[in-house]
Coordinates of C-alpha atoms and ligand atoms in Angstrom, one line a residue:
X8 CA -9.5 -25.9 33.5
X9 CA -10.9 -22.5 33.0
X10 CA -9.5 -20.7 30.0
X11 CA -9.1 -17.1 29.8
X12 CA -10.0 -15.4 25.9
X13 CA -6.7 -13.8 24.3
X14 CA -6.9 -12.2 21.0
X15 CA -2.9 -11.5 19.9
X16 CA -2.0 -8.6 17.2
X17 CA 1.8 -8.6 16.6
X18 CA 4.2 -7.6 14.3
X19 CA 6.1 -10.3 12.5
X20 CA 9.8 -9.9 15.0
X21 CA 11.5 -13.0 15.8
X22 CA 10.2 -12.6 19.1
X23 CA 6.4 -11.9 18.3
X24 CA 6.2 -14.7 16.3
X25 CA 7.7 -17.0 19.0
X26 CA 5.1 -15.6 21.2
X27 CA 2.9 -17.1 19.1
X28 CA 4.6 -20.3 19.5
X29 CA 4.3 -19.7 23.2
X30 CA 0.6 -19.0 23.9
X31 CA -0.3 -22.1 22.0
X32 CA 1.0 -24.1 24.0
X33 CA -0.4 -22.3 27.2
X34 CA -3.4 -24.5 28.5
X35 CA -5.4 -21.7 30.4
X36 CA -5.4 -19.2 27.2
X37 CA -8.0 -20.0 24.4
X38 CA -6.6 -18.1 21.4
X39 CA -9.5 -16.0 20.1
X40 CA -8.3 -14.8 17.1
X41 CA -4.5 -13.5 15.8
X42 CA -3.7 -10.8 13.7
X43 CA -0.4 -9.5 11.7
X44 CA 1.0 -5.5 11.8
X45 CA 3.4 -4.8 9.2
X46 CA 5.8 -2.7 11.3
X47 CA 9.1 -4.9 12.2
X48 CA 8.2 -7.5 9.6
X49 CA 7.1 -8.1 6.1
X50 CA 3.5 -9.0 6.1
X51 CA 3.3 -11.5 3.7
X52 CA 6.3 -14.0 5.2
X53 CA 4.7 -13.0 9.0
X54 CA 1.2 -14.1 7.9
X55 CA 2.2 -16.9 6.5
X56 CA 4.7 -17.9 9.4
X57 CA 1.7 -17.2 11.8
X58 CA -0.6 -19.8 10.0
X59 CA 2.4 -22.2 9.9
X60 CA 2.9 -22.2 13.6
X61 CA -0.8 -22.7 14.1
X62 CA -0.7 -26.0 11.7
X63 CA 2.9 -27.2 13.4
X64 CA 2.5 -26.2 17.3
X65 CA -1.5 -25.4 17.4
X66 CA -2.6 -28.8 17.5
X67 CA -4.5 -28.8 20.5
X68 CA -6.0 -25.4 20.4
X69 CA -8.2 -25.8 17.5
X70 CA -8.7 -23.9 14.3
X71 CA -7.5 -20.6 15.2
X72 CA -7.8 -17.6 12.1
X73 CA -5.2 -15.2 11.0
X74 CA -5.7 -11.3 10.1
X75 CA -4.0 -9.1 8.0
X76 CA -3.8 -5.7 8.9
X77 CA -4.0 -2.7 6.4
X78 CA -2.6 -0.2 9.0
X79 CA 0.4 1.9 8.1
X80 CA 2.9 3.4 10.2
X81 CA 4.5 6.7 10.4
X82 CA 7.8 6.2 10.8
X83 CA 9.2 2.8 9.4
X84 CA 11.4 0.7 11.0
X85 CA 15.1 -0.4 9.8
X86 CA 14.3 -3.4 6.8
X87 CA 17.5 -5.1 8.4
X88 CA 15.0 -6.3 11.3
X89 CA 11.9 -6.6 9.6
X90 CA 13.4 -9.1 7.2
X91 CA 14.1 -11.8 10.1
X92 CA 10.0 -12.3 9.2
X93 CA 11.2 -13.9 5.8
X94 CA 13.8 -15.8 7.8
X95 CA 11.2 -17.3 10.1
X96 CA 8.8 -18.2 7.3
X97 CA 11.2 -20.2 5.9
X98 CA 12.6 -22.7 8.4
X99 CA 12.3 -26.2 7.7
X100 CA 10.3 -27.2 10.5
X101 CA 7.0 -25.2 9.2
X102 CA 7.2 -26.0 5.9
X103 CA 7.7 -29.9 5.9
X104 CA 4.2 -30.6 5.0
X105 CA 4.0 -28.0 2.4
X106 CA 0.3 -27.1 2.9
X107 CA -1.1 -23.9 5.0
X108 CA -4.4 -24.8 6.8
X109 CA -5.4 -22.2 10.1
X110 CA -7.4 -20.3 8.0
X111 CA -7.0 -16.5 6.9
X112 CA -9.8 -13.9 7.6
X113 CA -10.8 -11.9 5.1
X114 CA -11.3 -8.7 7.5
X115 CA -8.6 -6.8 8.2
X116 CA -6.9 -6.9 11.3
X117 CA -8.7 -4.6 13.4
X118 CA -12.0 -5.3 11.8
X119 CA -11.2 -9.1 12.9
X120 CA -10.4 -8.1 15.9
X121 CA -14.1 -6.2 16.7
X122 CA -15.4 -9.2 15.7
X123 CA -13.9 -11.8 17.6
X124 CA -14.3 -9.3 21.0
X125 CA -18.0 -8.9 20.0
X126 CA -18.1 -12.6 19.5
X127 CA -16.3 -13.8 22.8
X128 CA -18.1 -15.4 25.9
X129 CA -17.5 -12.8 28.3
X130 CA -14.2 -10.7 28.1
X131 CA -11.2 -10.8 25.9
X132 CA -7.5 -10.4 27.2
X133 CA -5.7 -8.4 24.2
X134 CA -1.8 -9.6 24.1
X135 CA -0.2 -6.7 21.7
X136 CA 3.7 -7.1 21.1
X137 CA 3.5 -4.6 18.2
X138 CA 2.7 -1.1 17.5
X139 CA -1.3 -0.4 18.6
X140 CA -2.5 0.7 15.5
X141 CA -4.9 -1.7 15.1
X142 CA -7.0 -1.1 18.3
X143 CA -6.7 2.4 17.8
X144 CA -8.9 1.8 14.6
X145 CA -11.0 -0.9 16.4
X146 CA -11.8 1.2 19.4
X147 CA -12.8 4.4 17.0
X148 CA -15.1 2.0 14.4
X149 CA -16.6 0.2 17.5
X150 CA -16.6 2.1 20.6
X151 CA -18.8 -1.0 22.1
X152 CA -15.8 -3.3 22.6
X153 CA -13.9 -1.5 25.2
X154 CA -16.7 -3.2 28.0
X155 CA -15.7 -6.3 26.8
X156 CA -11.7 -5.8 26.8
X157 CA -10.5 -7.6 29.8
X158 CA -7.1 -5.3 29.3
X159 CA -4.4 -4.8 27.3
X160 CA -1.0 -6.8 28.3
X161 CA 1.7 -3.9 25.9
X162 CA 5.4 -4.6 25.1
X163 CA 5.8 -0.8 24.4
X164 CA 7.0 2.0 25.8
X165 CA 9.9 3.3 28.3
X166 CA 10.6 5.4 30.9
X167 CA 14.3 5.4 30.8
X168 CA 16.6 5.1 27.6
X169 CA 14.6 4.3 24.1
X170 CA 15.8 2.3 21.4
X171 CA 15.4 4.9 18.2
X172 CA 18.5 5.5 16.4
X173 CA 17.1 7.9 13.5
X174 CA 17.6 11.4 12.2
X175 CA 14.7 14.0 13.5
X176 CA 14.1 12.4 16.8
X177 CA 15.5 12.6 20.4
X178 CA 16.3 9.0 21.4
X179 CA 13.2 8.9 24.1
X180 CA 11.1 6.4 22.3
X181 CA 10.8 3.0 22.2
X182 CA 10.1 1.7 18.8
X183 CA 6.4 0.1 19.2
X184 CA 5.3 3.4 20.4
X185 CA 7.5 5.4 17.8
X186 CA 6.0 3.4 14.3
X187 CA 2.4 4.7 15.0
X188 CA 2.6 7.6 18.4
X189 CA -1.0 8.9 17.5
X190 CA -2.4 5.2 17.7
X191 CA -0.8 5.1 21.4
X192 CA -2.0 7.7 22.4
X193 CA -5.2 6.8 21.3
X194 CA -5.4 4.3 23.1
X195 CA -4.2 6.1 26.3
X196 CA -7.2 8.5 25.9
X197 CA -9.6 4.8 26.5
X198 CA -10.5 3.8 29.8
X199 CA -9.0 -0.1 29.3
X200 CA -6.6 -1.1 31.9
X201 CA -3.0 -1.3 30.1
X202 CA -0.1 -3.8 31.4
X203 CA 2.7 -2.3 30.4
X204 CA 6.0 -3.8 29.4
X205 CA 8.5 -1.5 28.7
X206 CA 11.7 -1.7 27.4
X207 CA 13.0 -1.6 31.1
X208 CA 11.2 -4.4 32.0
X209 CA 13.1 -6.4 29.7
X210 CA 16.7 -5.6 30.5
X211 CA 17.3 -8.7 32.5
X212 CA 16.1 -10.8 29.4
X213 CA 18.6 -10.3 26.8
X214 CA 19.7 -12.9 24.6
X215 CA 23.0 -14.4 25.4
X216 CA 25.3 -16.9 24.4
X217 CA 24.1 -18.9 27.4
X218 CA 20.1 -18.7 26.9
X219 CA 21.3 -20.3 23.2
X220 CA 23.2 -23.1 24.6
X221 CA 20.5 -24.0 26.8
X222 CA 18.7 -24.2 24.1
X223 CA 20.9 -26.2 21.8
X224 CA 21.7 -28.8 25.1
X225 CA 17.8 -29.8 24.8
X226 CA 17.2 -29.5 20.6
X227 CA 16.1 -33.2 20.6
X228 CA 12.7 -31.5 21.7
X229 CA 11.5 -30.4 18.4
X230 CA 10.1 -27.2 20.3
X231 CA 13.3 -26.2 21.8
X232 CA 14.9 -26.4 18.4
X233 CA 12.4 -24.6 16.8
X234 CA 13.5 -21.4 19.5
X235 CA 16.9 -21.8 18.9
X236 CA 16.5 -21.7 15.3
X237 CA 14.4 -18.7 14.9
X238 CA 17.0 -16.9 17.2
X239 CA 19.8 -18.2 15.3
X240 CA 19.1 -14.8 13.1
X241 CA 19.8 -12.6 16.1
X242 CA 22.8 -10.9 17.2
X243 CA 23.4 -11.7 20.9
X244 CA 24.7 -9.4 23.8
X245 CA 28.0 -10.6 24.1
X246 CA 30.4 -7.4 25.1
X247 CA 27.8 -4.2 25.3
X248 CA 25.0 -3.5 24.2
X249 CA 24.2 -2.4 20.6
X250 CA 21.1 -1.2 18.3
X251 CA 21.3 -4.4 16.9
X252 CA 21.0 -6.2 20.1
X253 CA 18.3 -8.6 21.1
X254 CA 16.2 -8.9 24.1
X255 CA 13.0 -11.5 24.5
X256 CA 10.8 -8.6 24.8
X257 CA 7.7 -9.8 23.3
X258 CA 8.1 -13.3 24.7
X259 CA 8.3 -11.6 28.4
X260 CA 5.0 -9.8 27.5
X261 CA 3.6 -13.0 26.8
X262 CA 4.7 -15.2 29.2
X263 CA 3.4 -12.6 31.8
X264 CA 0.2 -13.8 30.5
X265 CA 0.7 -17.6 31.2
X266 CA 2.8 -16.9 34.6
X267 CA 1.8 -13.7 36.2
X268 CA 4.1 -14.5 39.1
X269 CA 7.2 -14.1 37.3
X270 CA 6.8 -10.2 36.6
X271 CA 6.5 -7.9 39.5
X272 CA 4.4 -4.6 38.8
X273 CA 3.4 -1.2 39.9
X274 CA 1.1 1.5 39.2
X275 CA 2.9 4.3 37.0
X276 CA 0.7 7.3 35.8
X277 CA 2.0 8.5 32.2
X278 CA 0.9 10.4 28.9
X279 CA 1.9 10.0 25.4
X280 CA 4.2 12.3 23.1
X281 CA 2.2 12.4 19.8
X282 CA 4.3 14.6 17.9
X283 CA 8.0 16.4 17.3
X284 CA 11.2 15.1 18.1
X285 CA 10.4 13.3 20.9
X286 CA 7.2 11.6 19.4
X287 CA 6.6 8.3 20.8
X288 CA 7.5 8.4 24.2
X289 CA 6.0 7.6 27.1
X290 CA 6.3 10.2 30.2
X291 CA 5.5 10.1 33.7
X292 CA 3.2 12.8 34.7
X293 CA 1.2 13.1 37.9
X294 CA -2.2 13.7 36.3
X295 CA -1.7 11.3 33.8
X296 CA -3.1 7.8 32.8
X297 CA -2.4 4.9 35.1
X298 CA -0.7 1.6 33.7
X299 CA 0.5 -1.3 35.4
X300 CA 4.8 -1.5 34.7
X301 CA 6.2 -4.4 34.9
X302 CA 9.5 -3.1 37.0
X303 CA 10.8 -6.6 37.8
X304 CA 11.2 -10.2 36.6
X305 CA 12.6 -13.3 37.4
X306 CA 15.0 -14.2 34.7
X307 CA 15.5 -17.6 35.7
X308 CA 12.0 -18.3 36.5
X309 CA 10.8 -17.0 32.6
X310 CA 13.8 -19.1 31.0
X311 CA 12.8 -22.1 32.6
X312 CA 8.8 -21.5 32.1
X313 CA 9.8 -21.3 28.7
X314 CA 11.7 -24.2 27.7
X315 CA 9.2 -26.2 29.4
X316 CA 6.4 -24.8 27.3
X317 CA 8.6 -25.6 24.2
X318 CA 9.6 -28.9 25.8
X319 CA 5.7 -30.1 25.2
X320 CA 4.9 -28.6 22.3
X321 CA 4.7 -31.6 20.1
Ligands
AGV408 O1 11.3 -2.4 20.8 C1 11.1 -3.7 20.9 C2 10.1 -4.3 19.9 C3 9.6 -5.6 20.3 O2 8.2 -5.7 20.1 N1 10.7 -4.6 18.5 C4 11.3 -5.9 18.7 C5 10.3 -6.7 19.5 O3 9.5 -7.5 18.7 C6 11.5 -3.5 17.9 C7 13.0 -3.6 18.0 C8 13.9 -2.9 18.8 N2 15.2 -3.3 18.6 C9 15.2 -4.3 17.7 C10 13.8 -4.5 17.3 C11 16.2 -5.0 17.1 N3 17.5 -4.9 17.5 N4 15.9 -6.0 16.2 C12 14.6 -6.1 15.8 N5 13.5 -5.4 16.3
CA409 CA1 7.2 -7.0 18.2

């Protein structure tokens, strides 16, 4: 089979790092290279988590090396959420052998990611379900690599409600785009075709009390159990939605990757607010940028695709 070249930056969530868990066990992706953003996570618990996933569920992809970025955001997000990274790190199931083997780069993230774009045969697919500070910083220290970017499949950005709660800003932002705006738009001013899934895209993927007991009916598969353990830390939608509520977002993004036909998408053209109270959100303008929105998706289609990826992860 043909394999397409993905290089994955995320951000230590619950749901990035089950993307993770995800793309390894996608046949048609070979994983180029994975790198870790300290924005809704810890860095330390979600680069170690990453490497653990690689030993536990990356058998069949090969070694595959782990970044560490040294970006820094603008505006933080809440610790509540990026401690789930130390919750993740620490389940059972990647720590039973007590050793860490997919090997760590030395480069920082964006610096690992020039060079495993540079080093590809042919073009690289970049998955990023985390802020884009890192390929803001890649694209300026190596202007060369944008030829060889395949595009950008983004969980970031909305065109409807956003999901900051904080003092000094509007509410129009979604938080990927809100922890580094100036890196977005960035990366809006490049010529790289951008997927886009925003936080619209998502809202027929939230995480319910029945997507967990379909995953606790089928825990005997070890991959099963490991999703509905690292979701264990999340609070469900149950009676209306909260900031505290969780959506798959990331692991939408990603399976949009592996199973293009379960997204529908259309052209949108957009820009980037850098700056003020409304910084970090993304606004449709006629003489703007085009991306590809994922309006659509096929819930039951994506829940099945993914239990069946976890079903063979061995
Ligand atoms: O805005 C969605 C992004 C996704 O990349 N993240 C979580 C996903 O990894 C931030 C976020 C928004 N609401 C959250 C988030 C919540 N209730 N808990 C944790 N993270
Ligand atoms: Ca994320």
């Amino acid at each position: 089979m043909s394999q397409t070249n993905v290089y994955f930056n995320h951000d230590g969530g619950v749901d990035d790092l089950v993307s993770l868990f995800m793309l390894l066990q996608m046949e048609q992706v070979h994983l180029t290279g994975v790198s870790v953003i300290p924005a809704d996570g810890y860095l330390e618990p979600a680069t170690d988590a990453s490497r653990k996933i690689i030993d536990r569920f990356g058998q069949n992809k090969g070694p595959v090396e782990v970044a560490k970025s040294n970006s820094r955001g603008k505006n933080p997000f809440p610790a509540a959420w990026r401690l789930h990274s130390f919750y993740v790190d620490a389940l059972p199931v990647l720590n039973e052998s007590g050793r860490m083997e997919a090997p760590l780069s030395s480069l920082p993230a964006h610096q690992h990611l020039i060079e495993k774009v540079r080093g590809a045969e042919g073009k690289t697919l970049l998955l990023f379900t985390g802020p884009l500070t890192d390929l803001a910083r890649a694209l300026d220290e190596a202007p060369d690599i944008e030829a060889k970017i395949e595009k950008l499949v983004w969980m970031g950005g909305t065109f409807e409600k956003g999901n900051v709660e904080e003092p000094e800003h509007d509410g129009t932002a979604e938080w990927n785009v809100f922890w580094d705006p100036e890196a977005a738009y960035r990366v809006w001013q490049s010529g790289i075709t951008i997927d886009l899934v925003a936080l619209e895209s998502t809202s027929k993927v939230p995480l319910t009390p029945a997507v967990r007991n379909r995953w606790a009916a089928e825990r005997r598969y070890e991959g099963v159990d490991f999703l509905g353990n690292c979701y264990a830390g999340c609070p469900p939608l149950v009676y209306s939605e909260t900031n505290s509520t969780y959506y798959l977002w990331d692991v939408l993004t990603t399976a949009s990757v592996g199973r293009p036909d379960i997204v529908k998408k259309k052209t949108v053209h957009c820009s980037v607010i850098a700056e003020g109270p409304s910084q970090g959100r993304t606004v449709e303008q006629a003489d703007g940028r085009p991306v590809n929105l994922v309006y659509d998706t096929d819930p039951e289609a994506f829940f099945t695709y993914m239990a069946d990826l976890a079903k063979q992860a061995a």
